[in-house]
Tab-separated table of C-alpha atoms in Angstrom:
chain	number	residue	atom	x	y	z
A	1	MET	CA	0.000	0.000	0.000
A	2	GLU	CA	1.382	3.356	-1.025
A	3	ASP	CA	-0.344	5.550	1.513
A	4	LEU	CA	-2.408	5.537	4.695
A	5	SER	CA	-5.694	6.264	2.953
A	6	LEU	CA	-5.328	2.965	1.042
A	7	HIS	CA	-4.752	1.125	4.336
A	8	ILE	CA	-7.870	2.806	5.744
A	9	LEU	CA	-9.899	1.796	2.685
A	10	ASP	CA	-8.682	-1.775	3.060
A	11	VAL	CA	-9.270	-2.142	6.798
A	12	VAL	CA	-12.707	-0.510	6.653
A	13	GLU	CA	-13.657	-2.984	3.911
A	14	ASN	CA	-12.989	-5.676	6.551
A	15	SER	CA	-15.527	-3.967	8.818
A	16	THR	CA	-18.180	-3.944	6.135
A	17	LYS	CA	-17.478	-7.601	5.309
A	18	ALA	CA	-17.968	-8.345	9.017
A	19	GLY	CA	-21.529	-7.129	8.711
A	20	ALA	CA	-21.076	-3.676	10.265
A	21	ASN	CA	-23.649	-1.036	9.380
A	22	LEU	CA	-21.799	1.763	11.150
A	23	VAL	CA	-18.062	2.410	10.976
A	24	GLU	CA	-16.269	5.274	12.640
A	25	ILE	CA	-12.936	6.441	11.260
A	26	ASN	CA	-10.967	8.680	13.545
A	27	ILE	CA	-7.707	10.389	12.572
A	28	LYS	CA	-5.819	12.319	15.226
A	29	GLU	CA	-2.531	14.094	14.940
A	30	ASP	CA	-0.817	15.799	17.844
A	31	THR	CA	2.322	17.653	16.785
A	32	ASP	CA	3.530	18.332	20.351
A	33	LYS	CA	3.484	14.628	21.161
A	34	ASP	CA	4.595	13.760	17.595
A	35	LEU	CA	1.773	11.246	17.490
A	36	LEU	CA	-0.559	10.154	14.742
A	37	GLN	CA	-3.412	7.766	15.446
A	38	ILE	CA	-5.882	6.117	13.130
A	39	ILE	CA	-8.768	4.451	14.942
A	40	ILE	CA	-11.382	2.396	13.137
A	41	GLN	CA	-14.379	1.174	15.125
A	42	ASP	CA	-17.196	-0.933	13.765
A	43	ASN	CA	-20.316	-2.658	14.997
A	44	GLY	CA	-19.669	-5.815	12.979
A	45	ARG	CA	-19.813	-9.333	14.280
A	46	GLY	CA	-16.524	-9.061	16.182
A	47	MET	CA	-13.968	-11.766	16.877
A	48	ASP	CA	-13.224	-14.119	19.751
A	49	PRO	CA	-9.981	-13.593	21.752
A	50	LYS	CA	-8.282	-16.444	19.910
A	51	MET	CA	-8.891	-14.816	16.528
A	52	VAL	CA	-7.857	-11.358	17.808
A	53	LYS	CA	-4.470	-12.786	18.786
A	54	ARG	CA	-3.880	-14.226	15.343
A	55	VAL	CA	-5.425	-11.503	13.226
A	56	THR	CA	-2.178	-9.811	12.167
A	57	ASP	CA	-0.715	-13.149	11.121
A	58	PRO	CA	-0.680	-13.002	7.308
A	59	PHE	CA	-1.611	-16.666	7.122
A	60	ILE	CA	-4.867	-16.084	8.958
A	61	THR	CA	-8.015	-15.105	7.134
A	62	THR	CA	-11.717	-15.858	7.335
A	63	ARG	CA	-12.140	-15.642	3.608
A	64	THR	CA	-12.453	-18.716	1.470
A	65	THR	CA	-11.281	-17.209	-1.829
A	66	ARG	CA	-7.631	-17.309	-0.801
A	67	ARG	CA	-5.598	-18.510	2.138
A	68	VAL	CA	-3.703	-15.380	3.120
A	69	GLY	CA	-4.988	-12.222	4.813
A	70	LEU	CA	-2.650	-9.328	4.404
A	71	GLY	CA	-4.695	-6.244	5.227
A	72	LEU	CA	-4.061	-5.889	8.967
A	73	SER	CA	-0.569	-7.376	8.696
A	74	MET	CA	0.393	-4.632	6.275
A	75	LEU	CA	-1.129	-1.865	8.407
A	76	GLU	CA	0.795	-3.221	11.396
A	77	GLN	CA	3.963	-3.188	9.344
A	78	ALA	CA	3.297	0.412	8.241
A	79	ALA	CA	2.851	1.451	11.887
A	80	GLN	CA	5.966	-0.402	13.046
A	81	GLU	CA	8.042	1.181	10.293
A	82	ALA	CA	7.164	4.556	11.831
A	83	GLU	CA	8.055	3.516	15.411
A	84	GLY	CA	4.409	2.745	16.078
A	85	TYR	CA	2.184	-0.238	16.724
A	86	LEU	CA	-1.207	-1.702	16.013
A	87	THR	CA	-3.744	-2.824	18.580
A	88	VAL	CA	-6.885	-4.787	17.903
A	89	THR	CA	-9.695	-5.084	20.425
A	90	SER	CA	-12.838	-6.971	19.640
A	91	GLU	CA	-15.821	-8.520	21.245
A	92	LYS	CA	-18.011	-11.099	19.611
A	93	GLY	CA	-21.395	-9.661	18.727
A	94	ILE	CA	-20.326	-6.106	19.625
A	95	GLY	CA	-17.673	-5.021	17.130
A	96	THR	CA	-14.001	-4.398	16.542
A	97	GLU	CA	-11.616	-1.526	17.108
A	98	ILE	CA	-8.369	-1.182	15.179
A	99	ARG	CA	-5.919	1.382	16.473
A	100	ALA	CA	-2.778	2.210	14.498
A	101	THR	CA	-0.283	4.540	16.130
A	102	PHE	CA	2.599	6.223	14.318
A	103	GLN	CA	5.371	8.647	15.114
A	104	ALA	CA	3.911	11.483	13.045
A	105	SER	CA	7.194	12.987	11.842
A	106	HIS	CA	8.951	9.671	11.206
A	107	ILE	CA	10.672	9.593	7.826
A	108	ASP	CA	9.039	6.248	7.039
A	109	ARG	CA	5.562	7.328	8.081
A	110	LYS	CA	3.473	6.972	4.942
A	111	PRO	CA	1.625	10.058	3.707
A	112	PHE	CA	-2.172	10.153	3.856
A	113	GLY	CA	-2.626	10.210	0.120
A	114	ASP	CA	-6.054	10.536	-1.412
A	115	MET	CA	-8.421	10.266	1.553
A	116	GLY	CA	-11.320	11.663	-0.493
A	117	SER	CA	-11.128	8.780	-2.977
A	118	SER	CA	-10.944	6.203	-0.199
A	119	MET	CA	-14.012	7.557	1.581
A	120	ILE	CA	-15.968	7.862	-1.646
A	121	SER	CA	-15.073	4.302	-2.652
A	122	LEU	CA	-16.339	3.144	0.739
A	123	ILE	CA	-19.584	5.108	0.512
A	124	LEU	CA	-20.256	3.935	-3.059
A	125	GLY	CA	-19.296	0.343	-2.435
A	126	ASN	CA	-21.298	-0.111	0.744
A	127	PRO	CA	-24.710	1.515	0.370
A	128	GLY	CA	-26.012	-0.256	3.487
A	129	VAL	CA	-23.255	1.068	5.726
A	130	ASP	CA	-23.014	4.476	7.391
A	131	PHE	CA	-19.701	6.147	8.075
A	132	ILE	CA	-18.617	8.660	10.660
A	133	TYR	CA	-15.386	10.351	9.685
A	134	LYS	CA	-13.587	12.438	12.271
A	135	SER	CA	-10.259	14.152	11.912
A	136	ASP	CA	-8.418	16.214	14.481
A	137	PHE	CA	-5.158	17.880	13.516
A	138	ASP	CA	-3.918	19.736	16.608
A	139	GLY	CA	-7.470	20.712	17.443
A	140	GLU	CA	-8.539	21.478	13.878
A	141	LYS	CA	-11.542	19.213	13.683
A	142	THR	CA	-13.784	17.881	10.935
A	143	THR	CA	-16.737	15.536	11.319
A	144	ILE	CA	-18.718	13.982	8.505
A	145	ASP	CA	-21.580	11.634	9.286
A	146	THR	CA	-23.235	9.995	6.296
A	147	ARG	CA	-26.452	9.540	8.304
A	148	ALA	CA	-26.766	13.322	8.629
A	149	ILE	CA	-26.081	13.786	4.922
A	150	LYS	CA	-28.685	11.201	3.963
A	151	ALA	CA	-31.196	12.910	6.244
A	152	GLU	CA	-30.425	16.285	4.674
A	153	LEU	CA	-30.880	14.915	1.146
A	154	ASP	CA	-34.248	13.694	2.313
A	155	GLY	CA	-34.877	11.256	-0.513
A	156	THR	CA	-34.484	13.798	-3.341
A	157	THR	CA	-31.343	12.013	-4.412
A	158	THR	CA	-29.014	9.429	-2.905
A	159	ILE	CA	-25.593	9.846	-1.365
A	160	SER	CA	-24.189	7.955	-4.367
A	161	ASP	CA	-25.236	10.787	-6.697
A	162	PRO	CA	-22.006	11.971	-8.394
A	163	ALA	CA	-22.836	15.581	-7.489
A	164	VAL	CA	-23.075	14.724	-3.787
A	165	LEU	CA	-19.912	12.624	-3.910
A	166	LYS	CA	-18.004	15.448	-5.570
A	167	LEU	CA	-18.996	17.773	-2.758
A	168	LEU	CA	-17.992	15.221	-0.122
A	169	ARG	CA	-14.656	14.526	-1.798
A	170	GLY	CA	-13.748	18.196	-1.367
A	171	VAL	CA	-14.580	18.134	2.339
A	172	PHE	CA	-12.562	14.966	2.993
A	173	GLU	CA	-9.574	16.375	1.125
A	174	GLU	CA	-9.760	19.683	2.961
A	175	SER	CA	-9.862	17.918	6.318
A	176	LEU	CA	-6.285	16.637	5.950
A	177	ARG	CA	-3.267	18.712	6.582
A	178	ASN	CA	-0.752	17.324	4.168
H	1	MET	CA	-11.506	23.886	9.198
H	2	ALA	CA	-13.276	21.909	6.522
H	3	LYS	CA	-16.997	22.178	6.702
H	4	LEU	CA	-19.718	20.539	4.767
H	5	ARG	CA	-21.822	23.390	3.549
H	6	ILE	CA	-25.447	22.540	4.056
H	7	GLU	CA	-26.323	25.130	1.379
H	8	ASP	CA	-24.398	23.082	-1.180
H	9	LEU	CA	-26.396	20.007	-0.276
H	10	LYS	CA	-29.558	22.068	-0.556
H	11	LYS	CA	-28.535	23.193	-4.050
H	12	ILE	CA	-28.145	19.594	-5.137
H	13	LYS	CA	-31.491	18.810	-3.583
H	14	GLU	CA	-33.165	21.652	-5.441
H	15	SER	CA	-31.600	20.648	-8.742
H	16	MET	CA	-33.058	17.198	-8.251
H	17	ALA	CA	-36.528	18.436	-7.356
H	18	GLY	CA	-39.077	17.394	-9.936
H	19	THR	CA	-36.812	14.829	-11.551
H	20	VAL	CA	-37.509	11.193	-11.040
H	21	ASN	CA	-34.887	9.572	-8.895
H	22	LEU	CA	-33.830	6.792	-11.229
H	23	ARG	CA	-30.703	6.022	-9.252
H	24	ALA	CA	-32.734	4.288	-6.611
H	25	GLY	CA	-34.907	2.526	-9.156
H	26	ASP	CA	-34.272	0.179	-12.030
H	27	GLN	CA	-30.672	-0.336	-13.018
H	28	ARG	CA	-29.559	-1.253	-16.520
H	29	VAL	CA	-25.918	-1.845	-15.628
H	30	LYS	CA	-24.093	-2.797	-12.447
H	31	ILE	CA	-20.350	-2.247	-12.280
H	32	THR	CA	-18.494	-3.907	-9.417
H	33	VAL	CA	-14.926	-2.888	-8.600
H	34	HIS	CA	-13.123	-5.651	-6.733
H	35	MET	CA	-11.688	-4.045	-3.615
H	36	GLY	CA	-10.023	-6.699	-1.525
H	37	THR	CA	-6.549	-6.035	-0.159
H	38	CYS	CA	-5.156	-7.378	-3.438
H	39	GLY	CA	-7.336	-5.113	-5.579
H	40	ILE	CA	-6.639	-2.029	-3.481
H	41	ALA	CA	-2.885	-2.631	-3.548
H	42	ALA	CA	-3.014	-3.099	-7.324
H	43	GLY	CA	-4.843	0.189	-7.937
H	44	ALA	CA	-8.591	-0.494	-7.621
H	45	ARG	CA	-9.187	2.969	-6.190
H	46	LYS	CA	-7.934	4.582	-9.410
H	47	ILE	CA	-10.339	2.383	-11.361
H	48	MET	CA	-13.203	3.447	-9.084
H	49	ASN	CA	-12.259	7.108	-9.633
H	50	ALA	CA	-12.091	6.675	-13.415
H	51	LEU	CA	-15.523	5.031	-13.456
H	52	LEU	CA	-17.029	7.668	-11.221
H	53	GLN	CA	-15.713	10.420	-13.491
H	54	LYS	CA	-17.115	8.693	-16.578
H	55	LEU	CA	-20.416	8.139	-14.814
H	56	GLU	CA	-20.637	11.782	-13.838
H	57	LYS	CA	-19.825	12.964	-17.380
H	58	SER	CA	-22.324	10.577	-18.934
H	59	GLY	CA	-25.125	11.836	-16.709
H	60	ALA	CA	-26.551	8.308	-16.814
H	61	SER	CA	-28.739	7.398	-13.879
H	62	ASP	CA	-29.363	3.741	-14.702
H	63	ILE	CA	-25.832	2.599	-13.876
H	64	ILE	CA	-24.928	1.439	-10.403
H	65	LEU	CA	-21.303	1.542	-9.315
H	66	THR	CA	-20.299	-0.529	-6.333
H	67	SER	CA	-17.483	-2.616	-4.867
H	68	SER	CA	-16.900	-6.120	-3.607
H	69	GLY	CA	-14.095	-8.063	-2.001
H	70	CYS	CA	-11.424	-10.401	-3.277
H	71	ALA	CA	-12.615	-12.802	-5.962
H	72	GLY	CA	-9.660	-15.131	-5.539
H	73	LEU	CA	-7.897	-14.013	-8.704
H	74	CYS	CA	-5.454	-11.668	-6.984
H	75	ASN	CA	-2.852	-11.850	-9.749
H	76	HIS	CA	-5.418	-10.438	-12.196
H	77	GLU	CA	-6.204	-7.314	-10.155
H	78	PRO	CA	-7.385	-4.606	-10.592
H	79	MET	CA	-10.611	-6.201	-11.797
H	80	ILE	CA	-14.171	-5.122	-12.434
H	81	THR	CA	-17.304	-7.079	-13.221
H	82	VAL	CA	-19.788	-5.521	-15.635
H	83	GLU	CA	-23.330	-6.829	-15.541
H	84	VAL	CA	-25.623	-5.537	-18.243
H	85	ARG	CA	-29.181	-6.633	-17.697
H	86	GLU	CA	-30.103	-9.704	-19.666
H	87	SER	CA	-26.549	-10.486	-20.749
H	88	ALA	CA	-23.792	-12.521	-19.177
H	89	PRO	CA	-21.553	-10.724	-16.658
H	90	VAL	CA	-18.059	-9.946	-17.910
H	91	LYS	CA	-14.976	-9.842	-15.663
H	92	TYR	CA	-12.298	-7.455	-16.829
H	93	VAL	CA	-8.772	-7.979	-15.523
H	94	LYS	CA	-5.420	-6.200	-15.119
H	95	LEU	CA	-7.025	-2.823	-15.650
H	96	ASP	CA	-5.745	0.714	-15.661
H	97	PRO	CA	-7.796	3.922	-15.941
H	98	GLU	CA	-7.440	4.077	-19.760
H	99	LYS	CA	-8.671	0.513	-20.285
H	100	THR	CA	-11.494	1.202	-17.848
H	101	GLU	CA	-12.600	4.278	-19.781
H	102	LYS	CA	-12.715	2.242	-22.980
H	103	ILE	CA	-14.835	-0.419	-21.259
H	104	PHE	CA	-17.202	2.303	-20.048
H	105	ASP	CA	-17.597	3.780	-23.540
H	106	GLU	CA	-17.844	0.512	-25.447
H	107	HIS	CA	-19.476	-2.012	-23.144
H	108	ILE	CA	-21.420	0.020	-20.626
H	109	MET	CA	-22.667	2.757	-22.944
H	110	LYS	CA	-22.860	0.860	-26.275
H	111	GLY	CA	-23.310	-2.715	-25.129
H	112	ASN	CA	-20.238	-4.153	-26.878
H	113	PRO	CA	-17.993	-6.085	-24.481
H	114	VAL	CA	-14.280	-5.347	-24.896
H	115	SER	CA	-12.994	-8.895	-25.322
H	116	GLU	CA	-9.288	-7.982	-25.245
H	117	TYR	CA	-9.492	-6.945	-21.561
H	118	ALA	CA	-11.907	-9.641	-20.442
H	119	LEU	CA	-10.860	-12.599	-18.315
H	120	SER	CA	-12.651	-14.993	-20.631
H	121	MET	CA	-15.598	-14.895	-22.954
H	122	GLY	CA	-17.791	-17.750	-23.968
H	123	SER	CA	-16.796	-21.331	-23.320
H	124	GLU	CA	-13.768	-23.334	-24.357
H	125	THR	CA	-13.448	-24.465	-27.930
H	126	THR	CA	-11.304	-27.227	-29.349
H	127	TYR	CA	-10.349	-25.648	-32.648
């Protein structure tokens, strides 16, 4: 994966495959602490403690189409390359939280890349799932909740209307301080 | 601070007023971008962007664009599946934005599958 927004796209796809209908994506950067955190929480089916322990093992996957699962392993690697780490907490029937921590200024910390495209791919690809996107760069905050947008559109068009997506793309892009 | 301007959403709403919302209704074509880890790493997001741009330009409202996971053919990624109503679905493999645009123009808009980018078409022959 070239950038963090691709990792986010990939890991959130896991959430939607786990049956989540609400996924929260939280990006926090604190320059004073030189800390960057990406937190992804879902209300999917969750995992038992045994699975949580093995989830970053590339040879573990629940899928049947292939026998390797690289998504979380690669995010963990990206975090470790930037002096960070990945934690996974999950409860069966409740949901899963993925927390990737990075040293923000680390030379090997991947850039965010095209967050707008990742979010739009997620919204388009998962019409039954709502997303809460929160970013906080040293107190500069953005929140986008697809439930609020859908309510505002009020049935006149859908969130997958290219005009709506174009508008959203701009907001996601603006929210990042690159 | 980035803000979603409610007025902008209202503008879109107003522009839609009076038009029939076909997007939620009958679909003629469904395009699925395969977005497993393999697809994403191979560039599926660029394919999604290219399709979205084409869709926006075309103004078509009877095309649904969506995503799915890994299809088990990771070495063929990025892939899309095009399903035109009442014809067989076609899987396109090893795509880039240019190939994808051609598929949109030829297959999705005109109904002629682009066999050179397809995984396979028809059944095996012995001649």
